[in-house]
CSV table of C-alpha atoms and ligand atoms in Angstrom, one decimal:
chain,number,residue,atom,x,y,z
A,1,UNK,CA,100.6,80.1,116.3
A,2,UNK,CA,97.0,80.0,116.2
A,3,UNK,CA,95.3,83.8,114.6
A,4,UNK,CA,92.2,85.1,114.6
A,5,UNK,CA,91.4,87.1,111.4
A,6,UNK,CA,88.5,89.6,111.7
A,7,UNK,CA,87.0,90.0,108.7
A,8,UNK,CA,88.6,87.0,107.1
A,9,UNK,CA,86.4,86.8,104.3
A,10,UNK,CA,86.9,90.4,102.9
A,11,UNK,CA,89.4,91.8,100.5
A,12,UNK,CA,92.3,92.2,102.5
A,13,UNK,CA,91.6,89.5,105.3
A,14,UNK,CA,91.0,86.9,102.8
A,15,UNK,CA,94.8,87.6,101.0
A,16,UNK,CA,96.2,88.1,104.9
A,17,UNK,CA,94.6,84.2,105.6
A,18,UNK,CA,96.7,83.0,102.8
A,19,UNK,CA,99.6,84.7,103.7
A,20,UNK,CA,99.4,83.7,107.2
A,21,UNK,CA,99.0,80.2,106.2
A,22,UNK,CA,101.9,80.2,103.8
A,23,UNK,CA,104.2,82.0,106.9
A,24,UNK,CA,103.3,78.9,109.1
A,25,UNK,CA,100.6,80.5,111.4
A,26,UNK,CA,97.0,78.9,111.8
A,27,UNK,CA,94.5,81.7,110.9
A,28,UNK,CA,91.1,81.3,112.2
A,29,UNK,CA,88.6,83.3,110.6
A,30,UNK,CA,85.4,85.6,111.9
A,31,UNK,CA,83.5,87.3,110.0
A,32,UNK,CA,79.9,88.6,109.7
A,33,UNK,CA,79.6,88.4,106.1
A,34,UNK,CA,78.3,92.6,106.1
A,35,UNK,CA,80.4,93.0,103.2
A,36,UNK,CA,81.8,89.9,102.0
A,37,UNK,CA,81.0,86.7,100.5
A,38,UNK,CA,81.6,82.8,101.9
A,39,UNK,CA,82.4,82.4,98.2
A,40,UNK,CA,85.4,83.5,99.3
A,41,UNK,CA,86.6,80.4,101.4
A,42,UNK,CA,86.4,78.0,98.7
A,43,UNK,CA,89.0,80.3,96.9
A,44,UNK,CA,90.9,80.4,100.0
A,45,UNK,CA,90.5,76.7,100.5
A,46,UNK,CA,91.7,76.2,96.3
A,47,UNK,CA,94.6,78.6,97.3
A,48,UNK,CA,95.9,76.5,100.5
A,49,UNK,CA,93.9,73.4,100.5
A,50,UNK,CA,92.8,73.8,103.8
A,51,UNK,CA,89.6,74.7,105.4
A,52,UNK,CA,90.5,77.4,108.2
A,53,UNK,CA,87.9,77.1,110.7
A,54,UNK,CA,85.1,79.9,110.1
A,55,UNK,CA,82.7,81.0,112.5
A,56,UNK,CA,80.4,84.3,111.6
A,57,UNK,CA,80.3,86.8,114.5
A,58,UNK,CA,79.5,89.6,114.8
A,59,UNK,CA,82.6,91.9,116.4
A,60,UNK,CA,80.1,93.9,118.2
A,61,UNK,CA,79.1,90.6,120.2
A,62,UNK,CA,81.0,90.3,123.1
A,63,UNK,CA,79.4,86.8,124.5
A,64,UNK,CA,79.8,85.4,121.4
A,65,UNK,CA,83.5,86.8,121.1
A,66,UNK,CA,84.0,85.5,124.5
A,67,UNK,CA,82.8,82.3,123.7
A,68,UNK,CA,85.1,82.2,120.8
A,69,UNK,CA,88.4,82.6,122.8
A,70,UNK,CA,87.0,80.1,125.8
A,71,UNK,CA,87.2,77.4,122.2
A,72,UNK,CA,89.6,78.7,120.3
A,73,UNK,CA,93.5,79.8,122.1
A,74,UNK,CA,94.7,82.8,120.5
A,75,UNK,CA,97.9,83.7,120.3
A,76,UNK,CA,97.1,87.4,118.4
A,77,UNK,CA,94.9,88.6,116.4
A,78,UNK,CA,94.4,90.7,112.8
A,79,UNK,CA,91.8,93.2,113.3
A,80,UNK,CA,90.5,93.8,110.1
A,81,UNK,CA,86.6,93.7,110.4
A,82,UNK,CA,84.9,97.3,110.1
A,83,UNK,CA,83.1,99.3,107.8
A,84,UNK,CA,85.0,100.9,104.9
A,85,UNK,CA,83.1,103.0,102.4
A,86,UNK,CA,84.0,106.8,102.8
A,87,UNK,CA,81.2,108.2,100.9
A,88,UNK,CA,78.6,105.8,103.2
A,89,UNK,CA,80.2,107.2,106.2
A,90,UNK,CA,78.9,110.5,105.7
A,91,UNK,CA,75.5,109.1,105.5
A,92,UNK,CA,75.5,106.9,108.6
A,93,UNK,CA,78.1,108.6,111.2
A,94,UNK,CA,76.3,107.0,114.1
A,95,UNK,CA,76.8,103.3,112.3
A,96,UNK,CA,80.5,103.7,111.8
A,97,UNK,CA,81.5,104.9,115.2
A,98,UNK,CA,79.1,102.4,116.6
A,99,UNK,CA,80.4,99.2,114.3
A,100,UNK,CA,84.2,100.2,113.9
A,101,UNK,CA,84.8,101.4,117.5
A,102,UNK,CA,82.6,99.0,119.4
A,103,UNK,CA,84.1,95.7,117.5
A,104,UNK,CA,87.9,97.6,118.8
A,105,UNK,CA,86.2,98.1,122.0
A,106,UNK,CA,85.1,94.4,122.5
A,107,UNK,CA,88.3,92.8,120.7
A,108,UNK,CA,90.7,94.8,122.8
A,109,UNK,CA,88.7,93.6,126.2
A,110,UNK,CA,88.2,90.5,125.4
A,111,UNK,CA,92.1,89.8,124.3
A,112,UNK,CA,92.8,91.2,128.1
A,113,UNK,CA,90.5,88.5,129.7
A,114,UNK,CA,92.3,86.0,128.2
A,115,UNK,CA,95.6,87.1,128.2
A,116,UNK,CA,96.0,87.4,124.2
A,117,UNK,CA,99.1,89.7,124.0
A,118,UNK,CA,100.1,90.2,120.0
A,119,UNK,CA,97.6,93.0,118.1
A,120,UNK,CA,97.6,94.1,114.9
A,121,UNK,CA,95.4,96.7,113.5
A,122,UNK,CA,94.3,98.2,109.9
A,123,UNK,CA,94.2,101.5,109.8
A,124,UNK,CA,94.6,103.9,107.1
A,125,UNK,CA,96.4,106.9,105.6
A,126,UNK,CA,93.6,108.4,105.8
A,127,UNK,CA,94.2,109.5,109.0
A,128,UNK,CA,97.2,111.8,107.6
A,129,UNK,CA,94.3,114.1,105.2
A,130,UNK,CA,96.1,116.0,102.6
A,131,UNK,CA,99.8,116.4,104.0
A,132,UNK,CA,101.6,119.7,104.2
A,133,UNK,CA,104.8,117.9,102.9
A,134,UNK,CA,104.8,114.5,100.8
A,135,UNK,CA,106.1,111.4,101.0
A,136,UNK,CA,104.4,111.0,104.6
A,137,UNK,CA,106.2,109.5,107.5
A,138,UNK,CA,104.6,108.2,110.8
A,139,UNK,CA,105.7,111.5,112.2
A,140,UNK,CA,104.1,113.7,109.5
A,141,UNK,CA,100.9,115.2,111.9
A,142,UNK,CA,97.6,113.1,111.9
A,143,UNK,CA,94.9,116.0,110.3
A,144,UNK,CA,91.3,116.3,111.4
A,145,UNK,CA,89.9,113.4,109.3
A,146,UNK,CA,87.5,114.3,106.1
A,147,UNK,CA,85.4,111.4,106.8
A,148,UNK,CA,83.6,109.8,109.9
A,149,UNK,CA,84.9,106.4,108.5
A,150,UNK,CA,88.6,108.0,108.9
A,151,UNK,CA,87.4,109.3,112.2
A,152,UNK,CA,87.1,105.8,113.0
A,153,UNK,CA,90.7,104.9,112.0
A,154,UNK,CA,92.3,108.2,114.0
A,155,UNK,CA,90.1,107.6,116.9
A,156,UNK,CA,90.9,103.6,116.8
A,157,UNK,CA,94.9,104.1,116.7
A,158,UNK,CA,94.6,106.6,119.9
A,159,UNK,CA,92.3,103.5,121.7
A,160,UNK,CA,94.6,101.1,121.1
A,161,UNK,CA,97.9,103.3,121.8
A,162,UNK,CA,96.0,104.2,125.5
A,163,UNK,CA,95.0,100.7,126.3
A,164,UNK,CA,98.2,99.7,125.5
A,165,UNK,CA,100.2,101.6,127.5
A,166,UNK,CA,98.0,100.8,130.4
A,167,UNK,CA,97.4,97.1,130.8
A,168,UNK,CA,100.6,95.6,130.6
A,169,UNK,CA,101.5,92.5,127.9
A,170,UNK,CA,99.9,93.7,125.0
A,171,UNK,CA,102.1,94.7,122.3
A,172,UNK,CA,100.3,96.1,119.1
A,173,UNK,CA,100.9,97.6,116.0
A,174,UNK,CA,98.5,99.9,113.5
A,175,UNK,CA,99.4,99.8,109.9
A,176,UNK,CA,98.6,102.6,108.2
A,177,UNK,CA,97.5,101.2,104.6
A,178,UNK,CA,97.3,103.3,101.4
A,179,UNK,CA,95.7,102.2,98.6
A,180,UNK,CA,95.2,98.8,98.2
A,181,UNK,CA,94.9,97.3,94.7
A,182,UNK,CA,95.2,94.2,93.0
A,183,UNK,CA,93.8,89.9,93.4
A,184,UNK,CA,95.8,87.0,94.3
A,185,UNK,CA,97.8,85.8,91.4
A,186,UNK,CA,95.9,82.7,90.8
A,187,UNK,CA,92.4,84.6,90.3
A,188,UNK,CA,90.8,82.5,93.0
A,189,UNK,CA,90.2,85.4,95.3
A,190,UNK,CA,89.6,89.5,95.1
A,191,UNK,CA,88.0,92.6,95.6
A,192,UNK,CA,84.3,92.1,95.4
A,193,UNK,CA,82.8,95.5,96.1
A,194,UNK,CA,79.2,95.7,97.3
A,195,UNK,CA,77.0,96.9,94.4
A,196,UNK,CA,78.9,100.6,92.9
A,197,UNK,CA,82.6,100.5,93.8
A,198,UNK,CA,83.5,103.3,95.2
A,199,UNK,CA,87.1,102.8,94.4
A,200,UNK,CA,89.3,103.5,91.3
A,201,UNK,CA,90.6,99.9,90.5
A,202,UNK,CA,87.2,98.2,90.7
A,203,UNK,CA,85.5,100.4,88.7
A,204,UNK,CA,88.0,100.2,86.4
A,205,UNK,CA,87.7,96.1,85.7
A,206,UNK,CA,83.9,96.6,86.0
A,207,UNK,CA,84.0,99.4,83.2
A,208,UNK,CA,86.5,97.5,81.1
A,209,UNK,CA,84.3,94.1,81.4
A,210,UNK,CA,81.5,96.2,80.1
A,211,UNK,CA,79.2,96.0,83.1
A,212,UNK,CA,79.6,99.9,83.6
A,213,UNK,CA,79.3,102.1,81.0
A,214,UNK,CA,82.3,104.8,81.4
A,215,UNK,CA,84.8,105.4,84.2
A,216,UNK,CA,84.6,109.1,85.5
A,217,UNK,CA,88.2,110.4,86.5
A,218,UNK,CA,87.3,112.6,89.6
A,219,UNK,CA,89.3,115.9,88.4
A,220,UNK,CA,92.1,116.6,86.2
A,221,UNK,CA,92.4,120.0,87.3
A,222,UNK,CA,94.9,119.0,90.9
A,223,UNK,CA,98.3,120.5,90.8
A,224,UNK,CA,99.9,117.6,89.6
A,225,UNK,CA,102.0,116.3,86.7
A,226,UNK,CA,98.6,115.9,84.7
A,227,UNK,CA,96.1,117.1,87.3
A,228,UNK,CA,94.6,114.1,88.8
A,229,UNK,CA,95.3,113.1,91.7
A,230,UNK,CA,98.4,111.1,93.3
A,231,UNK,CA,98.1,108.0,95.3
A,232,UNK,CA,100.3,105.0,96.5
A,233,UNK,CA,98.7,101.9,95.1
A,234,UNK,CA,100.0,99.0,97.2
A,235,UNK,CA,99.5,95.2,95.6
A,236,UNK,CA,97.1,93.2,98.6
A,237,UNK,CA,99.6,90.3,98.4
A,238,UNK,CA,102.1,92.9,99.8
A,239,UNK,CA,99.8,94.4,102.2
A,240,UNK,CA,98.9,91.1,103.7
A,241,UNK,CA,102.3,90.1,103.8
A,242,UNK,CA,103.1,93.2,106.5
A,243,UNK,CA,100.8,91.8,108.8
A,244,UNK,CA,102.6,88.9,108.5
A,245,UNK,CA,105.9,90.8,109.2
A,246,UNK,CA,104.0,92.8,111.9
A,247,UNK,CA,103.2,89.7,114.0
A,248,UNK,CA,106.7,88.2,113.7
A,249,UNK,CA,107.9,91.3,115.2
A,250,UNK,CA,105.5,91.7,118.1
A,251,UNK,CA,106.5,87.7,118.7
A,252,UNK,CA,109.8,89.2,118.7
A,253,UNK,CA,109.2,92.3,121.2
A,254,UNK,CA,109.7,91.1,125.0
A,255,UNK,CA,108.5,94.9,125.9
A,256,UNK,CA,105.1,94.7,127.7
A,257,UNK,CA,104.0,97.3,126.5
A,258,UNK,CA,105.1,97.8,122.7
A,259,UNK,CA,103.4,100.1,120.5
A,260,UNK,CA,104.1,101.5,117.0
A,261,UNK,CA,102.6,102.4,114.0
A,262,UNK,CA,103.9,102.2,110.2
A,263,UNK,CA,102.8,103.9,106.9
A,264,UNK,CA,102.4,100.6,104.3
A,265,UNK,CA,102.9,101.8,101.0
A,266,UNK,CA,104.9,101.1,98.1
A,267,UNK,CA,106.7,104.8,98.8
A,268,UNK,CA,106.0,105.4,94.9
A,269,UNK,CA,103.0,108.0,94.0
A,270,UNK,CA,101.0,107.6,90.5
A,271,UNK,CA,98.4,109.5,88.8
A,272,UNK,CA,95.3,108.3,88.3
A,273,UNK,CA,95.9,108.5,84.7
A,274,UNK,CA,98.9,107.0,85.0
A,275,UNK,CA,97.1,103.9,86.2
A,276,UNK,CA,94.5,103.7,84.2
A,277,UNK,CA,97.1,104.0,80.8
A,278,UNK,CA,99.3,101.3,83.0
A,279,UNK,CA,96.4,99.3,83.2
A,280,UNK,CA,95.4,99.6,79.3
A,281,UNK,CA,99.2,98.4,78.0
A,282,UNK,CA,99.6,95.6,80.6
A,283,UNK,CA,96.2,94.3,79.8
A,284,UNK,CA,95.6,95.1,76.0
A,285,UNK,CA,92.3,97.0,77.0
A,286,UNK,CA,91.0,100.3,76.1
A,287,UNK,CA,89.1,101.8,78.7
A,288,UNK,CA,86.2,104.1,78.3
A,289,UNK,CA,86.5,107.1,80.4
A,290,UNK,CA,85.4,111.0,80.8
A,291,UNK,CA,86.8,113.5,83.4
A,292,UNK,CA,84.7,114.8,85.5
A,293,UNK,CA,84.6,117.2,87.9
A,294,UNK,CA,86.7,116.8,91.8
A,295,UNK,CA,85.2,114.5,94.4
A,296,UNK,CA,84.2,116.1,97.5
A,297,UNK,CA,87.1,115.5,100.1
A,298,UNK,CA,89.3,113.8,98.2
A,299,UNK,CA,93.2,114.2,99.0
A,300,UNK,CA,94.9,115.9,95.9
A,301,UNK,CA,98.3,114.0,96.8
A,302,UNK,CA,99.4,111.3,99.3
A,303,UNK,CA,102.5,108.8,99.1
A,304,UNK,CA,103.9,106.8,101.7
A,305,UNK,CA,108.0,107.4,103.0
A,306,UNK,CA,108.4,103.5,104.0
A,307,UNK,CA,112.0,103.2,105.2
A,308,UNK,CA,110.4,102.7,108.7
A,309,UNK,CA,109.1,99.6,107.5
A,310,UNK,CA,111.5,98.5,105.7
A,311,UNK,CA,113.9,99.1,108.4
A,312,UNK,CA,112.0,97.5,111.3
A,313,UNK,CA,109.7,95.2,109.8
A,314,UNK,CA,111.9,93.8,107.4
A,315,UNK,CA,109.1,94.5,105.1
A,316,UNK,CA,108.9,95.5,101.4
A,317,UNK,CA,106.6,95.9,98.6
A,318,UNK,CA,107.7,93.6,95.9
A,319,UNK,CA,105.2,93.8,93.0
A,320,UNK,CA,104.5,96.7,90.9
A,321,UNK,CA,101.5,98.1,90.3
A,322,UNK,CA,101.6,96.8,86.5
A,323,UNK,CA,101.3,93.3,87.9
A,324,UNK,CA,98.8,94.5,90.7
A,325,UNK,CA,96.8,95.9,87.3
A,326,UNK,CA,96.7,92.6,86.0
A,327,UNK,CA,96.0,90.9,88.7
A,328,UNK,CA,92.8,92.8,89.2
A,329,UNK,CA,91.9,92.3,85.4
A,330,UNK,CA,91.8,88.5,85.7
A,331,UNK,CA,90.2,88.4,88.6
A,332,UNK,CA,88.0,90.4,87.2
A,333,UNK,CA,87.9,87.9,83.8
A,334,UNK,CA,87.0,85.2,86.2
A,335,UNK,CA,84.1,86.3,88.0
A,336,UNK,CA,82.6,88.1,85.0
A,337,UNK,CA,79.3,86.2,83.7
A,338,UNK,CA,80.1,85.0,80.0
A,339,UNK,CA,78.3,86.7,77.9
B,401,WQD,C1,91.6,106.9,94.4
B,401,WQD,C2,91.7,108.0,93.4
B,401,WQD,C3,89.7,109.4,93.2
B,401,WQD,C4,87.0,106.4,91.7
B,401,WQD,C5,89.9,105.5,100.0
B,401,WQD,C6,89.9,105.6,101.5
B,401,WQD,C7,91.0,104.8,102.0
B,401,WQD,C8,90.8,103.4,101.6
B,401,WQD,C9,90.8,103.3,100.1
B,401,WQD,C10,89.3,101.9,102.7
B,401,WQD,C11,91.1,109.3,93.9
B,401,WQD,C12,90.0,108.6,91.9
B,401,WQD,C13,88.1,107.0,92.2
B,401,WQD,C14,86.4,106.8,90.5
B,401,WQD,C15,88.2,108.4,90.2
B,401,WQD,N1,89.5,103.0,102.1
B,401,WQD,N2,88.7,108.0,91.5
B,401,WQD,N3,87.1,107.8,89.8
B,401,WQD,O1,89.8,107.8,98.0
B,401,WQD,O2,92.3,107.3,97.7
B,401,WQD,O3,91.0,106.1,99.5
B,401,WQD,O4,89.8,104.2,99.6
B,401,WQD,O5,90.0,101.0,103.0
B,401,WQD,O6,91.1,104.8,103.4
B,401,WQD,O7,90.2,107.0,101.9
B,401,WQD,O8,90.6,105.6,97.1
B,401,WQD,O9,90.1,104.3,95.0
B,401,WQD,O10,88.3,105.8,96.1
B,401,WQD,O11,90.2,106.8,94.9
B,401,WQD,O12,88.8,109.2,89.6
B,401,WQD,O13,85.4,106.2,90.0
B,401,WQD,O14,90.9,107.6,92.3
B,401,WQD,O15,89.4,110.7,92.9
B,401,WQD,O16,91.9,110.4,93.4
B,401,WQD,P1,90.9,106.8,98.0
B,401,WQD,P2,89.7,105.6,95.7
């Protein structure tokens, strides 16, 4: 079965390509390159030994989208492509509902043309805020979101659900992702942030490489076993593996019209400094870091409940986040400049 992978090249969409090609399916992979690197498909191509056919589009383009599925038949497709950074978000609303809802818009019309049924979409926990009651399920109440970027995911999820429910034959699924960590055991493909990372693990290797000079920890003053905050950090090799789950199961649904979401998490919470003193012992690395004050709208505590999942996906995660730890240290070893 022939997939088309938006955003093919980034973090997650480069470790669902491999995935997919290890579960039998034929990815084919767009991506505008916004925030990625074509570096990437060599590592892809060292990983499977194939060259997945690439094209860079723009999601935003409907001709060339068009185009695409007159060439290329689809039988689903990973949606994956969109603009990620919370903190930009608040900078450049108008860019992220124009790029992340647009490329939805486009994808979503042009899959009706041509009769492309299976959907899968990433979305984010995000969309849940800070939870009244902890660990979330699907049914735990979507909160205003704290960023226009989560905006994007909440608003996206109701899209899809609507559109779905109203042309019959496409069946689609929104996972719900938490916090992604980690690199593909063979250190042939990663995370590589755009200047600053934003996020924890990244900054982490990049501090502990000695290309920044100190991690701050964002507040140790949350009501939590040592006051920093709690988050489910999910390996990417597991994350990309539920999409591969979540297609075998809308190939499975004969309903027209099948529509569901699911939290993908680990269902285990840590501490930040739990993580970074997991990610000292595993690796044999001190890390320089301060605490700072609290980051403006960050969640004190979120965890996922992922019996749901588990039950109906058939999926797990299977890798801890020691190995997830590592795994981002030597990718990070391997793209380091020698000194
Ligand atoms: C995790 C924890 C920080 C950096 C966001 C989005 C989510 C997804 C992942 C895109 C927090 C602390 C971080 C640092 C720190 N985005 N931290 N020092 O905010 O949970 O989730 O990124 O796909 O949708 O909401 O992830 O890694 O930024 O932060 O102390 O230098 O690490 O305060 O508690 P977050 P994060």
């Amino acid at each position: 079965m022939k997939i088309l992978v938006t955003g093919g090249v980034g973090f997650i969409g480069s470790h669902t390509v491999v995935e997919l090609d290890k579960a039998g399916f034929e990815p084919v992979i767009i991506d505008n390159l916004y925030n990625s690197d074509l570096e990437v498909l060599k590592g892809i191509k060292q990983i499977t030994g194939k060259d997945f056919p690439f094209y860079n589009i723009d999601c935003n383009d409907i001709e060339k989208i068009r185009s695409l599925f007159e060439k290329e038949k689809f039988d689903g497709v990973i949606h994956f492509a969109a603009y990620k950074a919370v903190g930009e978000s608040v900078d450049k609303p108008l860019d992220y509902y124009e790029n992340n809802l647009i490329s939805l818009l486009v994808l979503l019309r042009v899959m009706k043309e041509f009769n492309v049924k299976n959907f899968v979409f990433s979305s984010s926990c995000t969309v849940y805020g800070q939870p009244d009651k902890l660990p979330v399920t699907e049914l735990t109440p979507r909160k205003p979101a704290t960023s226009p970027y989560g905006n994007t995911k909440a608003i996206a999820e109701d899209i899809i659900r609507d559109h779905v429910y109203s042309a019959p034959g496409i069946k689609a699924i929104c996972l719900r992702y938490f916090n992604p960590i980690g690199a593909h055991e063979s250190a042939l493909i990663g995370e590589l942030p755009n200047g600053v990372p934003s996020n924890l693990v990244p900054f982490i290797t990049q501090t502990a490489a000695g290309l920044r000079e100190s991690l701050t920890v964002f507040g140790d003053d949350y009501d939590t076993p040592d006051g920093t905050c709690i988050r489910d950090f999910i390996h990417v090799l597991d994350l990309a593996n539920a999409h591969v789950k979540a297609l075998e199961l809308l190939n499975e649904k004969q309903d027209s019209d099948y529509y569901d979401v699911f939290n993908v998490g680990t269902g285990e919470g840590y501490t930040v400094l739990e993580l970074i003193n997991t990610f000292q012992e595993v690796n044999g690395v001190k890390l320089n870091y301060t605490i700072g004050p609290r980051r403006e709208g960050d969640v004190e505590k979120i965890y996922a409940q992922s019996d749901k999942v588990n039950n109906i996906m058939k999926w797990k995660a299977e890798k801890t986040m020691a190995e997830a730890l590592r795994d981002a240290w030597n990718w990070q070893l391997k793209i380091t400049p020698k000194k």
